[in-house]
Tab-separated table of C-alpha atoms in Angstrom:
chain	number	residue	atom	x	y	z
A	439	UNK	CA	0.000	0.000	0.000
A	440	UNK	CA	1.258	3.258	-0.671
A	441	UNK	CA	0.019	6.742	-0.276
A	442	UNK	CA	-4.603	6.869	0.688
A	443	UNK	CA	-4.303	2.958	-0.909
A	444	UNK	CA	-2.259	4.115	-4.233
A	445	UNK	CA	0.370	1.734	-4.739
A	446	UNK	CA	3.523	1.797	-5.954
A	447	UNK	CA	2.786	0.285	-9.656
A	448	UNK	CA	-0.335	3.153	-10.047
A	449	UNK	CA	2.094	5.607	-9.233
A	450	UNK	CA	4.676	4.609	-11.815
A	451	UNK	CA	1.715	4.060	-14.611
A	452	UNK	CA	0.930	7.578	-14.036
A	453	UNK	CA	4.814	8.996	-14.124
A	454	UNK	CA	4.723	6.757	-17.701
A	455	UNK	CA	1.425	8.222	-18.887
A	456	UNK	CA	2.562	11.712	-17.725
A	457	UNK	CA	6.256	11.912	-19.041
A	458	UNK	CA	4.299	10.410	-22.138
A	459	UNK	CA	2.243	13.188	-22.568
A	460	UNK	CA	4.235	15.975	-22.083
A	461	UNK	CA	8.002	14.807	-22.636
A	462	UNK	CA	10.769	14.965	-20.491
A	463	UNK	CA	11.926	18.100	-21.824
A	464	UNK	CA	8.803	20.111	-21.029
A	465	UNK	CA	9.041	18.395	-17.620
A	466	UNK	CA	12.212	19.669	-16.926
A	467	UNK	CA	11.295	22.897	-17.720
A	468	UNK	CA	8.479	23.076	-15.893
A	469	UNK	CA	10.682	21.679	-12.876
A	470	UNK	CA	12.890	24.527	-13.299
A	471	UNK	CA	10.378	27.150	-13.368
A	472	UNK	CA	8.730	26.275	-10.399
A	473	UNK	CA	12.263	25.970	-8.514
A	474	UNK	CA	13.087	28.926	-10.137
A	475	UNK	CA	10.043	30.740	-8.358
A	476	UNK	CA	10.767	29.520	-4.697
A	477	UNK	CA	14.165	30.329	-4.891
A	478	UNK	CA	13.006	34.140	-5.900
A	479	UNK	CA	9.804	33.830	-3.095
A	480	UNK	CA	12.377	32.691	-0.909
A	481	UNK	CA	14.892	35.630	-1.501
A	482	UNK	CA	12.104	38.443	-1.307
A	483	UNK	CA	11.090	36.801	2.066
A	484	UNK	CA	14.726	37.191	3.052
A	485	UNK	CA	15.152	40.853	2.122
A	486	UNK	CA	12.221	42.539	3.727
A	487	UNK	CA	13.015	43.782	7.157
A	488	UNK	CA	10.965	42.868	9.862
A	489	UNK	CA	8.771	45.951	11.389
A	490	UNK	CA	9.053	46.961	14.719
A	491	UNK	CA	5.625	48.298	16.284
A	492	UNK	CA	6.846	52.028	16.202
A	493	UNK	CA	7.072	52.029	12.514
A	494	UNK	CA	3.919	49.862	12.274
A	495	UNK	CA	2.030	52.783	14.419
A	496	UNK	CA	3.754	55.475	12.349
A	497	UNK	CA	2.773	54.037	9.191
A	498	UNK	CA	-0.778	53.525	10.505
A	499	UNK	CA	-1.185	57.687	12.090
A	500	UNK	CA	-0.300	58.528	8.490
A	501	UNK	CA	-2.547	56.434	6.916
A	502	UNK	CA	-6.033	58.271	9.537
A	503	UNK	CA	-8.519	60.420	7.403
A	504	UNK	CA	-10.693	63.090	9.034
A	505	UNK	CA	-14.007	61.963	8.484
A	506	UNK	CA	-15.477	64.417	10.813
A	507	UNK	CA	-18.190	66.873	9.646
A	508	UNK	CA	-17.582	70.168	8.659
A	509	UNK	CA	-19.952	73.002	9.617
A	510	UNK	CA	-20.781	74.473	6.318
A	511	UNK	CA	-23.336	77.272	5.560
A	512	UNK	CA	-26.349	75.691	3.515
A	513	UNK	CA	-28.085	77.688	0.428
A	514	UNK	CA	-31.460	77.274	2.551
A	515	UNK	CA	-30.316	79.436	4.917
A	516	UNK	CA	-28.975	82.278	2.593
A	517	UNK	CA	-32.187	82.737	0.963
């Protein structure tokens, strides 16, 4: 039995069927793409500095709009 009652001999007909499909090339291109894009995902995870929670305060008092009401003189009253 191998992995949720695959065994090992489905598993192989599948890699056959697959690598019959597509080729080995496009395979390995694929593979390298994808290995390609964690390596970056793991390098931009790298390079961003943690925050500290002064900066995340500062960047959130910058970020507060005024939504308070504004008295303002209405045309009804003018006339």
């Amino acid at each position: 039995m191998g992995l949720g009652g695959i065994s090992i001999w489905q598993l192989l007909i599948v890699l056959v069927i697959v690598v019959m499909l597509f080729g080995t090339k496009r395979l390995r291109n694929l593979g390298g793409d994808v290995g390609s894009a964690i390596k970056g995902f793991k390098q931009s995870m790298k390079e961003e500095p943690p925050q500290t929670e002064e900066e995340t305060k500062k960047v959130a008092q910058d970020d507060v709009i005024d939504v308070t009401p504004q008295k303002t003189e209405s045309k009804d009253k003018a006339e």
